[in-house]
């Protein structure tokens, strides 16, 4: 058996997200599945955000992500992204979901706590495409 050692924080966060997604797929409990889906989305977003920071040589993208991202893109002299369409619009949906799970604890409904597993798949797909777009 070979052991793969990787020191990259991004690698570990991304594999954490994939692990959460797999746990969600295997869970027989709606409650546990929701926990794993929320974990997947949080970890995948964090990995995405870190890739953006590294690619754009920017810090502090977590606060007001869209504005910070736009500012970092402009500072690098790159063409602005259009947040109203394509992958960028999808990324904002994942960002909104992640914010709901992280920052709106008191008003989250039981239905949202038991988030369907398909949301984990969708977040991974979107953020994987987003990482490619940023890189």
JSON list of C-alpha atoms in Angstrom, two decimals:
[
{"chain": "A", "resi": 1, "resn": "UNK", "atom": "CA", "xyz": [0.00, 0.00, 0.00]},
{"chain": "A", "resi": 2, "resn": "UNK", "atom": "CA", "xyz": [1.38, 3.39, -0.92]},
{"chain": "A", "resi": 3, "resn": "UNK", "atom": "CA", "xyz": [0.71, 6.45, 1.15]},
{"chain": "A", "resi": 4, "resn": "UNK", "atom": "CA", "xyz": [0.29, 9.79, -0.57]},
{"chain": "A", "resi": 5, "resn": "UNK", "atom": "CA", "xyz": [1.59, 12.70, 1.46]},
{"chain": "A", "resi": 6, "resn": "UNK", "atom": "CA", "xyz": [0.59, 16.11, 0.24]},
{"chain": "A", "resi": 7, "resn": "UNK", "atom": "CA", "xyz": [1.44, 19.26, 2.13]},
{"chain": "A", "resi": 8, "resn": "UNK", "atom": "CA", "xyz": [-0.91, 21.58, 0.24]},
{"chain": "A", "resi": 9, "resn": "UNK", "atom": "CA", "xyz": [-3.66, 23.01, 2.41]},
{"chain": "A", "resi": 10, "resn": "UNK", "atom": "CA", "xyz": [-5.82, 23.32, -0.70]},
{"chain": "A", "resi": 11, "resn": "UNK", "atom": "CA", "xyz": [-5.41, 19.62, -1.39]},
{"chain": "A", "resi": 12, "resn": "UNK", "atom": "CA", "xyz": [-6.49, 18.71, 2.12]},
{"chain": "A", "resi": 13, "resn": "UNK", "atom": "CA", "xyz": [-9.49, 21.04, 2.10]},
{"chain": "A", "resi": 14, "resn": "UNK", "atom": "CA", "xyz": [-10.62, 19.76, -1.30]},
{"chain": "A", "resi": 15, "resn": "UNK", "atom": "CA", "xyz": [-10.28, 16.13, -0.27]},
{"chain": "A", "resi": 16, "resn": "UNK", "atom": "CA", "xyz": [-12.18, 16.95, 2.94]},
{"chain": "A", "resi": 17, "resn": "UNK", "atom": "CA", "xyz": [-15.00, 18.28, 0.76]},
{"chain": "A", "resi": 18, "resn": "UNK", "atom": "CA", "xyz": [-14.93, 15.14, -1.38]},
{"chain": "A", "resi": 19, "resn": "UNK", "atom": "CA", "xyz": [-14.95, 13.00, 1.76]},
{"chain": "A", "resi": 20, "resn": "UNK", "atom": "CA", "xyz": [-17.96, 14.87, 3.15]},
{"chain": "A", "resi": 21, "resn": "UNK", "atom": "CA", "xyz": [-19.73, 14.39, -0.20]},
{"chain": "A", "resi": 22, "resn": "UNK", "atom": "CA", "xyz": [-19.08, 10.65, -0.11]},
{"chain": "A", "resi": 23, "resn": "UNK", "atom": "CA", "xyz": [-20.35, 10.43, 3.45]},
{"chain": "A", "resi": 24, "resn": "UNK", "atom": "CA", "xyz": [-23.51, 12.25, 2.35]},
{"chain": "A", "resi": 25, "resn": "UNK", "atom": "CA", "xyz": [-23.97, 9.76, -0.48]},
{"chain": "A", "resi": 26, "resn": "UNK", "atom": "CA", "xyz": [-23.67, 6.82, 1.92]},
{"chain": "A", "resi": 27, "resn": "UNK", "atom": "CA", "xyz": [-25.71, 8.19, 4.80]},
{"chain": "A", "resi": 28, "resn": "UNK", "atom": "CA", "xyz": [-29.05, 6.62, 5.57]},
{"chain": "A", "resi": 29, "resn": "UNK", "atom": "CA", "xyz": [-30.07, 9.46, 7.87]},
{"chain": "A", "resi": 30, "resn": "UNK", "atom": "CA", "xyz": [-31.44, 12.76, 6.58]},
{"chain": "A", "resi": 31, "resn": "UNK", "atom": "CA", "xyz": [-29.93, 14.53, 9.57]},
{"chain": "A", "resi": 32, "resn": "UNK", "atom": "CA", "xyz": [-26.44, 13.06, 9.04]},
{"chain": "A", "resi": 33, "resn": "UNK", "atom": "CA", "xyz": [-26.68, 13.62, 5.29]},
{"chain": "A", "resi": 34, "resn": "UNK", "atom": "CA", "xyz": [-27.46, 17.29, 5.86]},
{"chain": "A", "resi": 35, "resn": "UNK", "atom": "CA", "xyz": [-24.45, 17.61, 8.15]},
{"chain": "A", "resi": 36, "resn": "UNK", "atom": "CA", "xyz": [-22.18, 16.09, 5.51]},
{"chain": "A", "resi": 37, "resn": "UNK", "atom": "CA", "xyz": [-23.62, 18.21, 2.70]},
{"chain": "A", "resi": 38, "resn": "UNK", "atom": "CA", "xyz": [-23.12, 21.40, 4.70]},
{"chain": "A", "resi": 39, "resn": "UNK", "atom": "CA", "xyz": [-19.55, 20.32, 5.52]},
{"chain": "A", "resi": 40, "resn": "UNK", "atom": "CA", "xyz": [-18.89, 19.57, 1.87]},
{"chain": "A", "resi": 41, "resn": "UNK", "atom": "CA", "xyz": [-20.08, 22.98, 0.73]},
{"chain": "A", "resi": 42, "resn": "UNK", "atom": "CA", "xyz": [-18.13, 24.83, 3.45]},
{"chain": "A", "resi": 43, "resn": "UNK", "atom": "CA", "xyz": [-14.86, 22.98, 2.75]},
{"chain": "A", "resi": 44, "resn": "UNK", "atom": "CA", "xyz": [-15.18, 23.18, -1.04]},
{"chain": "A", "resi": 45, "resn": "UNK", "atom": "CA", "xyz": [-15.85, 26.92, -0.81]},
{"chain": "A", "resi": 46, "resn": "UNK", "atom": "CA", "xyz": [-12.84, 27.45, 1.44]},
{"chain": "A", "resi": 47, "resn": "UNK", "atom": "CA", "xyz": [-10.62, 25.57, -1.00]},
{"chain": "A", "resi": 48, "resn": "UNK", "atom": "CA", "xyz": [-12.01, 27.62, -3.89]},
{"chain": "A", "resi": 49, "resn": "UNK", "atom": "CA", "xyz": [-11.47, 30.87, -2.03]},
{"chain": "A", "resi": 50, "resn": "UNK", "atom": "CA", "xyz": [-7.87, 29.92, -1.22]},
{"chain": "A", "resi": 51, "resn": "UNK", "atom": "CA", "xyz": [-7.17, 29.07, -4.87]},
{"chain": "A", "resi": 52, "resn": "UNK", "atom": "CA", "xyz": [-8.57, 32.47, -5.86]},
{"chain": "A", "resi": 53, "resn": "UNK", "atom": "CA", "xyz": [-6.34, 34.21, -3.34]},
{"chain": "A", "resi": 54, "resn": "UNK", "atom": "CA", "xyz": [-3.25, 32.39, -4.57]},
{"chain": "A", "resi": 55, "resn": "UNK", "atom": "CA", "xyz": [-4.04, 32.86, -8.27]},
{"chain": "A", "resi": 56, "resn": "UNK", "atom": "CA", "xyz": [-4.76, 36.56, -7.83]},
{"chain": "A", "resi": 57, "resn": "UNK", "atom": "CA", "xyz": [-2.13, 37.20, -5.15]},
{"chain": "A", "resi": 58, "resn": "UNK", "atom": "CA", "xyz": [-4.90, 38.55, -2.93]},
{"chain": "A", "resi": 59, "resn": "UNK", "atom": "CA", "xyz": [-5.69, 38.25, 0.77]},
{"chain": "A", "resi": 60, "resn": "UNK", "atom": "CA", "xyz": [-8.92, 38.70, 2.69]},
{"chain": "A", "resi": 61, "resn": "UNK", "atom": "CA", "xyz": [-11.25, 37.52, -0.07]},
{"chain": "A", "resi": 62, "resn": "UNK", "atom": "CA", "xyz": [-13.55, 35.95, 2.50]},
{"chain": "A", "resi": 63, "resn": "UNK", "atom": "CA", "xyz": [-15.11, 39.24, 3.51]},
{"chain": "A", "resi": 64, "resn": "UNK", "atom": "CA", "xyz": [-17.30, 40.49, 0.69]},
{"chain": "A", "resi": 65, "resn": "UNK", "atom": "CA", "xyz": [-15.90, 37.89, -1.67]},
{"chain": "A", "resi": 66, "resn": "UNK", "atom": "CA", "xyz": [-17.29, 39.30, -4.90]},
{"chain": "A", "resi": 67, "resn": "UNK", "atom": "CA", "xyz": [-15.98, 42.81, -4.28]},
{"chain": "A", "resi": 68, "resn": "UNK", "atom": "CA", "xyz": [-12.59, 41.53, -3.14]},
{"chain": "A", "resi": 69, "resn": "UNK", "atom": "CA", "xyz": [-12.33, 39.21, -6.12]},
{"chain": "A", "resi": 70, "resn": "UNK", "atom": "CA", "xyz": [-13.23, 42.01, -8.56]},
{"chain": "A", "resi": 71, "resn": "UNK", "atom": "CA", "xyz": [-10.65, 44.30, -6.96]},
{"chain": "A", "resi": 72, "resn": "UNK", "atom": "CA", "xyz": [-7.95, 41.61, -7.17]},
{"chain": "A", "resi": 73, "resn": "UNK", "atom": "CA", "xyz": [-8.79, 40.90, -10.82]},
{"chain": "A", "resi": 74, "resn": "UNK", "atom": "CA", "xyz": [-8.55, 44.62, -11.64]},
{"chain": "A", "resi": 75, "resn": "UNK", "atom": "CA", "xyz": [-5.24, 44.94, -9.74]},
{"chain": "A", "resi": 76, "resn": "UNK", "atom": "CA", "xyz": [-3.79, 42.18, -11.94]},
{"chain": "A", "resi": 77, "resn": "UNK", "atom": "CA", "xyz": [-5.02, 43.98, -15.07]},
{"chain": "A", "resi": 78, "resn": "UNK", "atom": "CA", "xyz": [-7.32, 41.11, -16.02]},
{"chain": "A", "resi": 79, "resn": "UNK", "atom": "CA", "xyz": [-10.71, 41.34, -17.69]},
{"chain": "A", "resi": 80, "resn": "UNK", "atom": "CA", "xyz": [-13.55, 41.62, -15.17]},
{"chain": "A", "resi": 81, "resn": "UNK", "atom": "CA", "xyz": [-15.79, 38.61, -14.76]},
{"chain": "A", "resi": 82, "resn": "UNK", "atom": "CA", "xyz": [-19.51, 38.84, -15.48]},
{"chain": "A", "resi": 83, "resn": "UNK", "atom": "CA", "xyz": [-21.24, 37.68, -12.30]},
{"chain": "A", "resi": 84, "resn": "UNK", "atom": "CA", "xyz": [-24.62, 37.62, -14.05]},
{"chain": "A", "resi": 85, "resn": "UNK", "atom": "CA", "xyz": [-23.92, 34.60, -16.24]},
{"chain": "A", "resi": 86, "resn": "UNK", "atom": "CA", "xyz": [-22.11, 31.32, -16.71]},
{"chain": "A", "resi": 87, "resn": "UNK", "atom": "CA", "xyz": [-19.86, 29.82, -14.09]},
{"chain": "A", "resi": 88, "resn": "UNK", "atom": "CA", "xyz": [-19.61, 33.11, -12.19]},
{"chain": "A", "resi": 89, "resn": "UNK", "atom": "CA", "xyz": [-23.37, 33.23, -11.62]},
{"chain": "A", "resi": 90, "resn": "UNK", "atom": "CA", "xyz": [-23.30, 29.62, -10.41]},
{"chain": "A", "resi": 91, "resn": "UNK", "atom": "CA", "xyz": [-20.41, 30.41, -8.07]},
{"chain": "A", "resi": 92, "resn": "UNK", "atom": "CA", "xyz": [-22.49, 33.15, -6.44]},
{"chain": "A", "resi": 93, "resn": "UNK", "atom": "CA", "xyz": [-25.25, 30.61, -5.78]},
{"chain": "A", "resi": 94, "resn": "UNK", "atom": "CA", "xyz": [-22.78, 28.33, -3.97]},
{"chain": "A", "resi": 95, "resn": "UNK", "atom": "CA", "xyz": [-21.40, 31.35, -2.10]},
{"chain": "A", "resi": 96, "resn": "UNK", "atom": "CA", "xyz": [-24.93, 32.28, -0.98]},
{"chain": "A", "resi": 97, "resn": "UNK", "atom": "CA", "xyz": [-25.60, 28.72, 0.17]},
{"chain": "A", "resi": 98, "resn": "UNK", "atom": "CA", "xyz": [-22.32, 28.61, 2.06]},
{"chain": "A", "resi": 99, "resn": "UNK", "atom": "CA", "xyz": [-23.13, 31.93, 3.76]},
{"chain": "A", "resi": 100, "resn": "UNK", "atom": "CA", "xyz": [-26.54, 30.58, 4.73]},
{"chain": "A", "resi": 101, "resn": "UNK", "atom": "CA", "xyz": [-24.92, 27.59, 6.44]},
{"chain": "A", "resi": 102, "resn": "UNK", "atom": "CA", "xyz": [-22.13, 29.55, 8.13]},
{"chain": "A", "resi": 103, "resn": "UNK", "atom": "CA", "xyz": [-23.71, 32.87, 9.08]},
{"chain": "A", "resi": 104, "resn": "UNK", "atom": "CA", "xyz": [-27.49, 32.41, 9.39]},
{"chain": "A", "resi": 105, "resn": "UNK", "atom": "CA", "xyz": [-27.67, 29.70, 12.05]},
{"chain": "A", "resi": 106, "resn": "UNK", "atom": "CA", "xyz": [-30.59, 31.13, 13.98]},
{"chain": "A", "resi": 107, "resn": "UNK", "atom": "CA", "xyz": [-32.99, 31.35, 11.05]},
{"chain": "A", "resi": 108, "resn": "UNK", "atom": "CA", "xyz": [-32.09, 28.18, 9.15]},
{"chain": "A", "resi": 109, "resn": "UNK", "atom": "CA", "xyz": [-35.04, 25.83, 8.76]},
{"chain": "A", "resi": 110, "resn": "UNK", "atom": "CA", "xyz": [-35.13, 22.13, 9.54]},
{"chain": "A", "resi": 111, "resn": "UNK", "atom": "CA", "xyz": [-35.55, 21.47, 5.82]},
{"chain": "A", "resi": 112, "resn": "UNK", "atom": "CA", "xyz": [-32.31, 23.33, 5.07]},
{"chain": "A", "resi": 113, "resn": "UNK", "atom": "CA", "xyz": [-30.52, 21.47, 7.86]},
{"chain": "A", "resi": 114, "resn": "UNK", "atom": "CA", "xyz": [-31.46, 18.28, 6.01]},
{"chain": "A", "resi": 115, "resn": "UNK", "atom": "CA", "xyz": [-30.06, 19.57, 2.73]},
{"chain": "A", "resi": 116, "resn": "UNK", "atom": "CA", "xyz": [-30.28, 17.00, -0.08]},
{"chain": "A", "resi": 117, "resn": "UNK", "atom": "CA", "xyz": [-27.12, 15.23, -1.17]},
{"chain": "A", "resi": 118, "resn": "UNK", "atom": "CA", "xyz": [-27.50, 16.62, -4.70]},
{"chain": "A", "resi": 119, "resn": "UNK", "atom": "CA", "xyz": [-26.43, 20.05, -3.40]},
{"chain": "A", "resi": 120, "resn": "UNK", "atom": "CA", "xyz": [-23.03, 18.62, -2.46]},
{"chain": "A", "resi": 121, "resn": "UNK", "atom": "CA", "xyz": [-22.60, 17.18, -5.96]},
{"chain": "A", "resi": 122, "resn": "UNK", "atom": "CA", "xyz": [-23.61, 20.47, -7.53]},
{"chain": "A", "resi": 123, "resn": "UNK", "atom": "CA", "xyz": [-21.27, 22.53, -5.33]},
{"chain": "A", "resi": 124, "resn": "UNK", "atom": "CA", "xyz": [-18.31, 20.28, -6.13]},
{"chain": "A", "resi": 125, "resn": "UNK", "atom": "CA", "xyz": [-19.08, 20.45, -9.85]},
{"chain": "A", "resi": 126, "resn": "UNK", "atom": "CA", "xyz": [-19.46, 24.24, -9.86]},
{"chain": "A", "resi": 127, "resn": "UNK", "atom": "CA", "xyz": [-16.42, 24.99, -7.70]},
{"chain": "A", "resi": 128, "resn": "UNK", "atom": "CA", "xyz": [-14.25, 22.56, -9.66]},
{"chain": "A", "resi": 129, "resn": "UNK", "atom": "CA", "xyz": [-15.21, 24.45, -12.82]},
{"chain": "A", "resi": 130, "resn": "UNK", "atom": "CA", "xyz": [-14.60, 27.73, -10.97]},
{"chain": "A", "resi": 131, "resn": "UNK", "atom": "CA", "xyz": [-11.12, 26.66, -9.92]},
{"chain": "A", "resi": 132, "resn": "UNK", "atom": "CA", "xyz": [-10.32, 25.86, -13.56]},
{"chain": "A", "resi": 133, "resn": "UNK", "atom": "CA", "xyz": [-11.65, 29.26, -14.64]},
{"chain": "A", "resi": 134, "resn": "UNK", "atom": "CA", "xyz": [-9.60, 31.12, -12.04]},
{"chain": "A", "resi": 135, "resn": "UNK", "atom": "CA", "xyz": [-6.42, 29.18, -12.80]}
]
